[in-house]
């Protein structure tokens, strides 16, 4: 019999701040002469012993007497736990009589003997009956004087009379119950890194048990910690076991990880529980571990060879030991956690496992079980007589490939290794090899998939058919795409497309359909949509006989390319129809091709269907975090971050952008890193206002150094957001410079048609605020031509707002007010509350001129209410400025005294209408220096443009 080891003192349990605070209150009360009974209860491994240790440490720091002991499983000596506590006492007055007489006094009147001290008894669920009766008496007696009795136990294994006494005490208020719950992801990350320590102790020096991936970056560590914490169900012991085993998401719960020796080293407390079982119970436990959780008692009886009645008896023993529990379905059982079954499996001898797997395979086969059930056992019987393991593994792998590709890849490998290498089996072997490549890609192992596809295409003995050749090229290109080698992937697909007749045959064969899909995906990831559009349109027409899911992907890809080309009339109805088809499918089928929902959501985002985009981008997102799915997951999260920003969820957008940045950096997608940072920059300016504009602008500057502007669709998309962030931060000149340098010139030739009106309007606004009215007029005219071709309401609203600003600058406030109102209504209809509030605010001065001050102030009130609801501090700041200006008391006037002489000089020249270059030449400065001074002037005065600066200086003379 062995007891669970006691953790070393000196560190506090992770994630147990609330529990530790209650223990501190107990010790504080004890110091003031008030005792109590403390119950520390919970699941095995949840951290009861660590909390008991923390109580001992808290008492010891106050120099209070402490006695601590553990009940031992199977202990037969009556009152042994009390005797151990007596021997382990620290700080209590030493008795004058002999040890036996002193212990008798302790046994009969422990509260009196322990006056002023703490008695901590751990694992009391293993106490002998006499000790249990003594504990019941203690719990039910009112604690008199300064004495704390702390009992740590597992409620499922605790005798009912003690549970009842503790429950009565909780109801009566005489027992303080502390019941630690599951850890969250943040606590799990702290536990894994070993960074959590009490303020009074040095950080622990031990390393986390076992390898943990992505630990080179805090955000990636948090992501991994969240995944492994969910698998461990928040239980600290289970979490340590899984990390020690080298846990990976794709292998769980089929396997605990890749380091079984590490698992067993960390599992000593659990192994102690298993070693305490009777021989028959150990045999049944091993049989259940072979069967897997959940399991039927009658199956355990057959696999163990014990017979039904003895099996039922030993299963009752396992339930009492809390190693197994009732399953959700009637009559079934499961392990208290899957890792318990994995440890039990590894502890069973190899000969026991081999016989059990043989019996289990016969059992599953006899009752016509699924191929995956048979393959689980056949995997361990390779080479055994009478077992066609290769065929069984191949069938099982095919059955689970879509759900658990990592296990399927392993089974496909094993099937290929054991399959006879005969000429007559070439076709079947090639089919298995291709299926293995797909499973490898699906489980995040593209390097091996690429190598296998290379070998297959280069093997003259393979004798590939035309169909198999196309399939091999498709998986090769898929692997290259997953590895980020887009040029190589394009070359592979184009070589395979050259094998197809043109025009494409109808109906298009399934392997050709999948090749066309891969071709489209590569170009979407590269941002070269226009190059794929012609072939995708042709393939979509020719794929009438293809699988419905594949046909839908082709149609979505084709419609997305049409959207990027600005052909909204073609893309809109097609996207509507594809959305209807996908909405009618259950999640497993809708997400069978993971890219489908991402592509559809992106197309809906560009078509300004924000609610539909959020619904499709978020569908099944919690199950889309495999290694292989990371590139497309990144696209989904990027699009979601943009949807959230446009629909006013600014904090959520910033968090999502941070998540994308971490993910993009992990897979080497630098363009996505730039775009994610640009999203963060705009979200920061909107949500935190100009007081935090410097932080956002610094983020902009940092982002532009990652990827040179104009080099890819990613960088071009980021440029627009970076320019907007600069303009919102009050840096109109920086906005113009960003657009000119990043998207190919004033007419923005590198920008996609669906967003060109917005960026032309942005550029026009920046030109106007820099005092260049002629340029602003030309840019607005170009934006109006572009938006007329698209017919997208939000793009039209941006252009209307830019035109309204021009009217306002020309003193045409009636026309300006009408356009501002039209734009605001369009933003509200599109569910863009922050932009709606901003438009109301910037249109208020024109509204005051056209409709009167009362209506303008009412408009500002609405803008402020909306901005407050969505946390848009920038809008609220602008509302306050405009309200003060319209009411006749401008706080910015007093800020003029804050300007330096150089800043005042430059401000006056800018107010006169001089351009940045003219000011620079007159003052012998660089244009960049002039822009920097102007930016500081704007921040100090709380103005956003040269127009408002001029108005302020005119008012002050």
PDB file of C-alpha atoms in Angstrom, residues 127 137 148 355 386 533 557 605 634 891 904:
ATOM      1  CA  UNK A 127      -9.347   5.990   6.576  1.00  0.00           C
ATOM      2  CA  UNK A 137     -17.361  12.886  16.045  1.00  0.00           C
ATOM      3  CA  UNK A 148      -8.551  24.083  12.824  1.00  0.00           C
ATOM      4  CA  UNK A 355      -4.184 -11.696 -26.190  1.00  0.00           C
ATOM      5  CA  UNK A 386      -5.036 -15.483 -39.216  1.00  0.00           C
ATOM      6  CA  UNK A 533     -11.133  33.043 -63.050  1.00  0.00           C
ATOM      7  CA  UNK A 557     -14.243  29.915 -55.907  1.00  0.00           C
ATOM      8  CA  UNK A 605     -17.715  40.231 -46.728  1.00  0.00           C
ATOM      9  CA  UNK A 634      -6.037  32.220 -40.670  1.00  0.00           C
ATOM     10  CA  UNK A 891     -11.610  74.408 -25.605  1.00  0.00           C
ATOM     11  CA  UNK A 904       2.660  78.137 -34.549  1.00  0.00           C
TER      12      UNK A 904
END
